[in-house]
Structure formats: C-alpha cells, structure tokens
CSV table of C-alpha atoms in Angstrom, one decimal:
chain,number,residue,atom,x,y,z
A,132,MET,CA,-23.8,7.7,14.5
A,133,GLU,CA,-25.1,9.4,11.4
A,134,GLN,CA,-24.3,7.4,8.2
A,135,SER,CA,-22.1,9.0,5.6
A,136,LEU,CA,-23.3,9.6,2.0
A,137,HIS,CA,-21.1,6.7,0.7
A,138,SER,CA,-21.6,4.2,3.5
A,139,THR,CA,-23.6,1.7,1.6
A,140,ARG,CA,-21.5,1.4,-1.5
A,141,PHE,CA,-20.6,-2.1,-1.0
A,142,ASP,CA,-22.0,-5.3,0.4
A,143,ASP,CA,-20.3,-7.2,3.2
A,144,GLU,CA,-20.0,-10.5,1.2
A,145,THR,CA,-18.1,-8.9,-1.6
A,146,ILE,CA,-15.7,-7.4,1.0
A,147,ARG,CA,-15.2,-10.8,2.6
A,148,ARG,CA,-14.5,-12.4,-0.8
A,149,ALA,CA,-12.0,-9.6,-1.7
A,150,ALA,CA,-10.3,-10.1,1.7
A,151,ARG,CA,-9.9,-13.8,0.9
A,152,GLY,CA,-7.9,-12.7,-2.2
A,153,ASP,CA,-10.7,-12.9,-4.8
A,154,HIS,CA,-9.4,-10.6,-7.5
A,155,GLU,CA,-12.7,-10.2,-9.2
A,156,ALA,CA,-14.4,-9.1,-6.0
A,157,PHE,CA,-11.5,-6.7,-5.3
A,158,ARG,CA,-11.8,-5.3,-8.9
A,159,HIS,CA,-15.5,-4.6,-8.2
A,160,LEU,CA,-14.5,-2.9,-4.9
A,161,VAL,CA,-12.0,-0.6,-6.8
A,162,GLU,CA,-14.5,0.2,-9.5
A,163,SER,CA,-17.2,1.1,-7.0
A,164,ASN,CA,-15.0,3.3,-4.8
A,165,GLN,CA,-12.4,4.8,-7.2
A,166,SER,CA,-14.4,8.0,-7.7
A,167,LEU,CA,-14.7,8.5,-3.9
A,168,VAL,CA,-11.0,7.9,-3.2
A,169,ARG,CA,-9.7,9.8,-6.2
A,170,GLY,CA,-12.1,12.6,-5.5
A,171,VAL,CA,-11.1,13.1,-1.9
A,172,LEU,CA,-7.4,12.9,-2.8
A,173,MET,CA,-7.9,15.3,-5.6
A,174,ARG,CA,-9.2,17.9,-3.1
A,175,LEU,CA,-6.6,17.1,-0.4
A,176,THR,CA,-3.8,17.5,-2.9
A,177,GLY,CA,-5.1,20.8,-4.1
A,178,PHE,CA,-6.4,19.4,-7.4
A,179,ASP,CA,-3.1,17.8,-8.5
A,180,GLY,CA,-4.6,15.1,-10.6
A,181,ALA,CA,-1.5,13.0,-11.2
A,182,ARG,CA,-0.5,13.0,-7.6
A,183,ALA,CA,-4.0,12.2,-6.5
A,184,ASP,CA,-4.1,9.2,-8.8
A,185,ASP,CA,-0.7,7.9,-7.7
A,186,LEU,CA,-1.9,8.2,-4.1
A,187,ALA,CA,-5.2,6.6,-4.9
A,188,GLN,CA,-3.3,3.6,-6.4
A,189,GLU,CA,-1.3,3.3,-3.1
A,190,VAL,CA,-4.6,3.4,-1.1
A,191,PHE,CA,-6.1,0.5,-3.1
A,192,LEU,CA,-2.9,-1.5,-2.9
A,193,LEU,CA,-2.8,-1.0,0.9
A,194,ALA,CA,-6.5,-1.9,1.0
A,195,PHE,CA,-5.8,-5.1,-0.8
A,196,ARG,CA,-3.1,-6.1,1.7
A,197,ARG,CA,-5.1,-5.0,4.7
A,198,LEU,CA,-8.6,-5.9,3.8
A,199,SER,CA,-8.5,-9.0,6.0
A,200,THR,CA,-8.1,-6.6,9.0
A,201,PHE,CA,-11.3,-4.8,8.1
A,202,ARG,CA,-13.7,-5.5,11.0
A,203,PHE,CA,-17.0,-4.0,9.7
A,204,GLU,CA,-17.1,-1.6,12.7
A,205,SER,CA,-17.2,1.3,10.3
A,206,SER,CA,-18.3,1.6,6.7
A,207,LEU,CA,-15.9,0.6,4.0
A,208,SER,CA,-15.9,4.2,2.7
A,209,THR,CA,-14.8,5.5,6.2
A,210,TRP,CA,-12.1,2.9,6.2
A,211,LEU,CA,-10.9,4.0,2.7
A,212,TYR,CA,-11.1,7.7,3.7
A,213,ARG,CA,-8.9,7.0,6.7
A,214,MET,CA,-6.4,5.1,4.5
A,215,ALA,CA,-6.5,7.9,1.9
A,216,TYR,CA,-5.9,10.5,4.5
A,217,ASN,CA,-2.9,8.6,6.0
A,218,VAL,CA,-1.4,8.0,2.6
A,219,PHE,CA,-1.8,11.7,1.8
A,220,ILE,CA,-0.2,12.8,5.1
A,221,ASP,CA,2.7,10.4,4.7
A,222,ASP,CA,3.3,11.7,1.2
A,223,GLN,CA,3.0,15.3,2.4
A,224,ARG,CA,5.6,14.7,5.0
A,225,LYS,CA,8.0,12.9,2.6
A,226,ASN,CA,7.7,15.8,0.2
A,227,ALA,CA,7.5,18.6,2.7
A,228,ALA,CA,10.1,20.7,0.9
A,229,ARG,CA,8.3,20.3,-2.5
A,230,PHE,CA,5.0,21.6,-1.1
A,231,ALA,CA,6.4,24.2,1.2
A,232,GLY,CA,5.7,27.1,-1.1
A,233,GLN,CA,2.1,26.3,-1.8
A,234,ASN,CA,0.5,28.5,0.8
A,235,GLU,CA,2.3,31.6,-0.4
A,236,VAL,CA,0.2,31.9,-3.5
A,237,SER,CA,-2.7,33.6,-1.7
A,238,GLU,CA,-0.5,36.6,-0.9
A,239,LEU,CA,0.4,37.0,-4.5
A,240,VAL,CA,-3.2,36.8,-5.5
A,241,GLY,CA,-4.0,39.4,-2.8
A,242,LEU,CA,-1.7,41.9,-4.5
A,243,GLN,CA,-3.9,42.2,-7.5
A,244,PRO,CA,-7.5,41.7,-6.5
A,245,GLN,CA,-9.7,40.9,-9.4
A,246,ILE,CA,-12.8,43.1,-9.9
A,247,VAL,CA,-15.4,40.7,-11.0
A,248,ARG,CA,-18.3,42.0,-12.8
A,249,ASP,CA,-19.6,39.3,-15.0
A,250,TYR,CA,-18.6,35.9,-13.7
A,251,ASP,CA,-20.0,32.4,-14.3
A,252,GLN,CA,-20.1,29.4,-12.1
A,253,LEU,CA,-17.1,27.7,-13.8
A,254,ASP,CA,-14.8,30.7,-12.9
A,255,LEU,CA,-16.1,30.5,-9.3
A,256,GLN,CA,-15.4,26.8,-9.1
A,257,ARG,CA,-11.9,27.4,-10.4
A,258,ALA,CA,-11.3,30.1,-7.9
A,259,LEU,CA,-12.6,27.8,-5.2
A,260,GLU,CA,-10.2,25.0,-6.2
A,261,LYS,CA,-7.3,27.4,-6.1
A,262,ALA,CA,-8.4,28.8,-2.8
A,263,MET,CA,-8.8,25.3,-1.3
A,264,ALA,CA,-5.2,24.5,-2.4
A,265,GLU,CA,-4.0,27.5,-0.5
A,266,LEU,CA,-5.5,26.4,2.8
A,267,ARG,CA,-3.5,24.7,5.5
A,268,VAL,CA,-3.7,20.9,5.1
A,269,GLU,CA,-5.7,20.4,8.4
A,270,GLU,CA,-8.2,23.0,7.5
A,271,ARG,CA,-8.6,21.8,3.9
A,272,THR,CA,-8.9,18.2,5.0
A,273,ALA,CA,-11.6,19.1,7.6
A,274,LEU,CA,-13.6,21.0,5.0
A,275,VAL,CA,-13.3,18.2,2.5
A,276,PHE,CA,-14.5,15.5,4.9
A,277,THR,CA,-17.3,17.5,6.6
A,278,ILE,CA,-18.7,19.6,3.9
A,279,ILE,CA,-17.8,18.1,0.5
A,280,GLU,CA,-17.9,14.4,1.6
A,281,GLU,CA,-20.7,15.1,4.1
A,282,LEU,CA,-19.2,13.0,6.9
A,283,THR,CA,-20.2,13.7,10.4
A,284,HIS,CA,-17.8,15.7,12.5
A,285,GLU,CA,-17.2,12.6,14.6
A,286,GLU,CA,-16.3,10.5,11.6
A,287,ALA,CA,-14.0,13.2,10.2
A,288,ALA,CA,-12.3,13.7,13.6
A,289,GLN,CA,-11.8,9.9,13.8
A,290,ILE,CA,-10.3,9.7,10.3
A,291,MET,CA,-7.9,12.6,11.0
A,292,GLY,CA,-7.0,11.3,14.4
A,293,VAL,CA,-7.9,14.6,16.2
A,294,ALA,CA,-10.3,15.6,19.0
A,295,LEU,CA,-13.8,16.7,18.0
A,296,GLY,CA,-13.2,20.2,19.2
A,297,THR,CA,-10.0,20.5,17.2
A,298,LEU,CA,-11.8,19.3,14.1
A,299,LYS,CA,-14.5,21.9,14.6
A,300,THR,CA,-11.9,24.6,14.9
A,301,HIS,CA,-10.2,23.5,11.7
A,302,VAL,CA,-13.6,23.7,9.9
A,303,LEU,CA,-14.3,27.1,11.2
A,304,ARG,CA,-10.9,28.5,10.5
A,305,GLY,CA,-10.9,26.8,7.1
A,306,LYS,CA,-14.2,28.5,6.1
A,307,GLU,CA,-12.9,31.9,7.3
A,308,GLN,CA,-9.7,31.5,5.4
A,309,LEU,CA,-11.5,30.4,2.3
A,310,LYS,CA,-13.7,33.4,2.5
A,311,VAL,CA,-10.7,35.7,2.9
A,312,ILE,CA,-8.8,34.1,0.0
A,313,LEU,CA,-11.9,34.3,-2.3
A,314,GLN,CA,-12.5,37.9,-1.3
A,315,LYS,CA,-8.9,38.8,-2.2
A,316,SER,CA,-9.6,37.3,-5.6
A,317,GLY,CA,-12.7,39.3,-6.0
A,318,TRP,CA,-15.4,36.8,-5.0
A,319,GLU,CA,-18.0,37.4,-2.4
A,320,VAL,CA,-19.3,34.4,-0.5
A,321,ALA,CA,-21.3,34.1,2.7
A,322,LEU,CA,-20.3,31.8,5.6
B,25,MET,CA,-23.6,32.4,-2.5
B,26,LYS,CA,-23.1,30.4,0.6
B,27,LEU,CA,-19.7,28.8,1.0
B,28,ASP,CA,-21.1,25.4,2.1
B,29,GLU,CA,-23.3,25.2,-1.0
B,30,LEU,CA,-20.4,26.2,-3.2
B,31,LEU,CA,-18.1,23.5,-1.7
B,32,LYS,CA,-20.9,20.8,-2.1
B,33,ASN,CA,-21.3,21.7,-5.7
B,34,SER,CA,-17.6,21.2,-6.3
B,35,ARG,CA,-18.0,17.5,-5.9
B,36,LYS,CA,-18.4,15.6,-9.2
B,37,PRO,CA,-18.0,11.9,-9.9
B,38,ILE,CA,-14.7,10.9,-11.5
B,39,ALA,CA,-14.8,8.6,-14.5
B,40,ASP,CA,-12.8,5.4,-14.2
B,41,GLY,CA,-10.8,5.9,-17.4
B,42,GLY,CA,-8.6,2.8,-16.9
B,43,PHE,CA,-7.8,3.5,-13.3
B,44,THR,CA,-9.2,0.2,-12.1
B,45,ASP,CA,-7.1,-1.7,-14.7
B,46,GLN,CA,-4.0,0.0,-13.5
B,47,VAL,CA,-4.7,-0.7,-9.9
B,48,MET,CA,-5.5,-4.4,-10.7
B,49,LYS,CA,-2.2,-4.7,-12.6
B,50,ARG,CA,-0.3,-3.5,-9.5
B,51,VAL,CA,-2.4,-5.7,-7.2
B,52,LEU,CA,-1.7,-8.8,-9.3
B,53,LYS,CA,2.0,-7.9,-9.4
B,54,SER,CA,2.1,-7.3,-5.7
B,55,ALA,CA,0.2,-10.6,-5.0
B,56,SER,CA,2.6,-12.7,-7.1
B,57,ALA,CA,5.6,-10.9,-5.6
B,58,ALA,CA,4.4,-11.6,-2.1
B,59,GLN,CA,4.0,-15.3,-3.0
B,60,GLY,CA,7.5,-15.3,-4.4
B,61,VAL,CA,8.8,-13.9,-1.2
B,62,ARG,CA,6.9,-16.5,0.8
B,63,GLN,CA,8.4,-19.3,-1.3
B,64,LYS,CA,11.9,-17.9,-1.2
B,65,SER,CA,11.8,-17.4,2.6
B,66,PHE,CA,10.6,-21.0,3.0
B,67,LEU,CA,13.6,-22.3,0.9
B,68,GLU,CA,15.9,-19.9,2.8
B,69,TRP,CA,14.6,-21.3,6.0
B,70,LEU,CA,15.4,-24.8,4.9
B,71,LYS,CA,18.8,-23.6,3.6
B,72,LEU,CA,18.6,-26.4,0.9
B,73,SER,CA,20.3,-24.2,-1.7
B,74,ASP,CA,23.2,-23.7,0.7
B,75,LEU,CA,23.9,-27.4,1.0
B,76,PRO,CA,27.0,-28.7,-0.8
B,77,TRP,CA,25.0,-31.1,-3.0
B,78,PHE,CA,28.0,-32.2,-5.2
B,79,GLU,CA,30.0,-33.3,-2.2
B,80,ILE,CA,27.0,-34.9,-0.6
B,81,GLY,CA,26.4,-36.8,-3.8
B,82,LEU,CA,30.0,-38.0,-4.0
B,83,ILE,CA,29.9,-39.2,-0.4
B,84,ALA,CA,26.6,-41.0,-1.1
B,85,VAL,CA,28.0,-42.8,-4.1
B,86,ALA,CA,31.1,-43.8,-2.2
B,87,LEU,CA,29.1,-45.1,0.7
B,88,PHE,CA,26.6,-46.9,-1.4
B,89,PHE,CA,29.3,-48.9,-3.1
B,90,ALA,CA,31.0,-49.6,0.2
B,91,ARG,CA,28.1,-50.3,2.6
B,92,PRO,CA,24.7,-49.5,1.2
B,93,GLU,CA,23.0,-50.3,4.5
B,94,LEU,CA,25.0,-47.5,6.2
B,95,LEU,CA,24.0,-44.9,3.6
B,96,TYR,CA,20.9,-43.6,5.5
B,97,THR,CA,22.9,-43.4,8.8
B,98,PHE,CA,25.8,-41.6,7.2
B,99,ALA,CA,23.6,-39.3,5.2
B,100,THR,CA,21.5,-38.1,8.2
B,101,ALA,CA,24.6,-37.8,10.4
B,102,GLY,CA,26.3,-35.8,7.6
B,103,VAL,CA,23.4,-33.4,7.2
B,104,ARG,CA,23.3,-32.9,11.0
B,105,LEU,CA,27.1,-32.3,11.0
B,106,TYR,CA,26.7,-29.9,8.1
B,107,PHE,CA,24.1,-27.8,10.0
B,108,THR,CA,26.3,-27.9,13.1
B,109,LEU,CA,29.5,-27.0,11.4
B,110,SER,CA,28.2,-24.9,8.5
B,111,GLU,CA,29.3,-21.7,10.0
B,112,SER,CA,32.9,-22.8,10.6
B,113,LEU,CA,33.0,-24.8,7.3
B,114,SER,CA,31.9,-21.8,5.3
B,115,ALA,CA,35.2,-20.2,6.3
B,116,PHE,CA,37.0,-22.9,4.3
B,117,ASN,CA,34.6,-22.6,1.4
B,118,TYR,CA,33.5,-26.2,1.9
B,119,SER,CA,37.0,-27.4,1.1
B,120,VAL,CA,37.0,-29.8,4.1
B,121,LEU,CA,33.8,-31.5,2.8
B,122,GLU,CA,35.3,-31.7,-0.7
B,123,ILE,CA,38.5,-33.4,0.6
B,124,VAL,CA,36.5,-35.8,2.7
B,125,ALA,CA,34.3,-36.7,-0.2
B,126,LEU,CA,37.1,-37.2,-2.6
B,127,ALA,CA,39.1,-39.2,-0.1
B,128,LEU,CA,36.1,-41.5,0.5
B,129,VAL,CA,35.7,-42.1,-3.2
B,130,VAL,CA,39.4,-43.0,-3.6
B,131,LEU,CA,39.3,-45.2,-0.5
B,132,VAL,CA,36.2,-47.0,-1.5
B,133,TRP,CA,37.4,-47.6,-5.1
B,134,ALA,CA,40.7,-48.8,-3.8
B,135,SER,CA,39.3,-51.0,-1.1
B,136,ASP,CA,38.6,-54.7,-1.5
B,137,ALA,CA,35.0,-54.1,-0.5
B,138,VAL,CA,34.2,-52.6,-3.9
B,139,GLN,CA,35.9,-55.2,-6.0
B,140,PRO,CA,33.5,-58.1,-5.5
B,141,ARG,CA,30.6,-55.9,-6.8
B,142,PHE,CA,32.4,-55.2,-10.1
B,143,SER,CA,33.7,-58.7,-10.5
B,144,ARG,CA,30.2,-60.1,-10.2
C-alpha cells in the first residue's frame, strides 16, 4: 500500500513510551501531529476553527486512552485520521439540527453570481473554503483525505468505513459539486 | 486552474499556539481522574467505608476486656456476619449492631470477669 504523506511523523519507540503513560512522550506526539489533526478537522468542519480545535482535543484525549491498543499495522497518522473522522461524525450526529442549514448557502450564493474580473489567489482560496463547507459531509471528507491529505483511496475508504467504489464516487461527485458551487460564485476551475 | 491543484494549495501548517499545553492539561486531569476512579472502585469493592466502625470498635473493646483471646475469633465472625446480614441490617440503620455493642459493653463492665483486671 502506498504510504501517506504523514506516515513517518513519529518513531515507534516514542509511541510505545506514550502508550505506557509517559506524558513527555505523549506531549511530543501531540506537538508533532497537532497540525495534521487540526488541519483535517478544520476542513471537515468547514473551517470552523473553534469547533475543529475542540474536536482535535477530543481526538488526542481519546488517543491517550487508546494508544495501548495501537497495533502498528497502519501508520500513526492514519490511526489519528480515523479517530478524527469518527469524532467529527459523532459530533455531526449529536448536533445534526445545528448544522442542518449549512448546505443551503450555495443556493443563496447562486442567486447573485459574482462576475470576477480581477481576482487574486487569496479570494479564490476563501471561495474554495466556503464551497468546501457547502459540500455533503461524505464528499467533503473524501476530498480532504484523498486530495488535500494525499492518502490513497484505499486508506481513505478504510478511515471512512466505506467500500472503495463508494469512496471514488464521493470523490467524483465532490469535485463536480465543488466546480458547480465555484462557478455559481464566478470562479472557473477545471476538473 | 485545476481543482486538485487548488485543493492541495489550500493545505497549510497550523501553528501550535498553546494547543499542546491545553491538550496536556486535559490529559493530566483525565489521567488523575481515572486513577481516582480506580482507587474509589477498589474501596467500594472492599466496602470498608460502609462498615460500622464505631460499633465494631465498641465490641472489640468489650471483648478485649472480657476475653482477649477470643477477640480474633469474634472479630472475624462479626465481619462475616456483617457481610452476610448487611442487606437486612441496613434496613434497621445498623441499630441492631449498636444495641448489641452497647449491651456487650454494659455486660462486660458489670461482669466479674472485668473486675480483677481493674483491681490489679
């Protein structure tokens, strides 16, 4: 299986020490992986920084409790991704009512398409973040893991607990949706 | 611009900014809480705090003055009895044990068996 971009962030001995309850080793583990976990949660939550950080704390707390069950069969980053995804999905279910209206934004944007003549990269990134937040959770997650985090399709499917074919469908639909949303906002991107 | 390229460019490292310290605070709190739960559950399992220590003490004093050599036998039998009858005794709020304890104290003090010890 192809190794992910973050697969060698941590050495096995430090993981073992952290699993035995060594707080210094665990601190090192958090420091080395906080950007990865917070980054992925930031994108999954549609760039809600406060929520992403709360969930990231939950992830590391869970990791501390469950590190002794880590079997070194996958990379630590994949293990953390899986935990981050599960924590995010749990939170999403608990707060389903709160996040229910999120996907309606795209239609509002679509009513007044921007005509962009002179844009810069920062505007495009902001539009992309907004568009990502409007995707369905499965599609957004599939794009985050496969394109942004550069995991293999197999790894992403494993983390999300879906079949490989389903994952590929989510990726394809996510890209198409993203293109449509960006187009409505006046941005032209190629697939 | 290609969508994949755009998405990849959106990834940027996030500075720690005290995040690790916050996590470690919660980790340490959680670890000490877990230890507390373990200690509490061990004591709960022993049920030591539920034992009527005052009454047991009175019985022990009474028995010691009467027949010290029987103290161990009575104490172990008493604890066994307590565990066996604790459910039904709890309905009386341990009043049965209190009465037994006080009665033993009075009996022992009143009995001749005690007198020689004090007269010595």
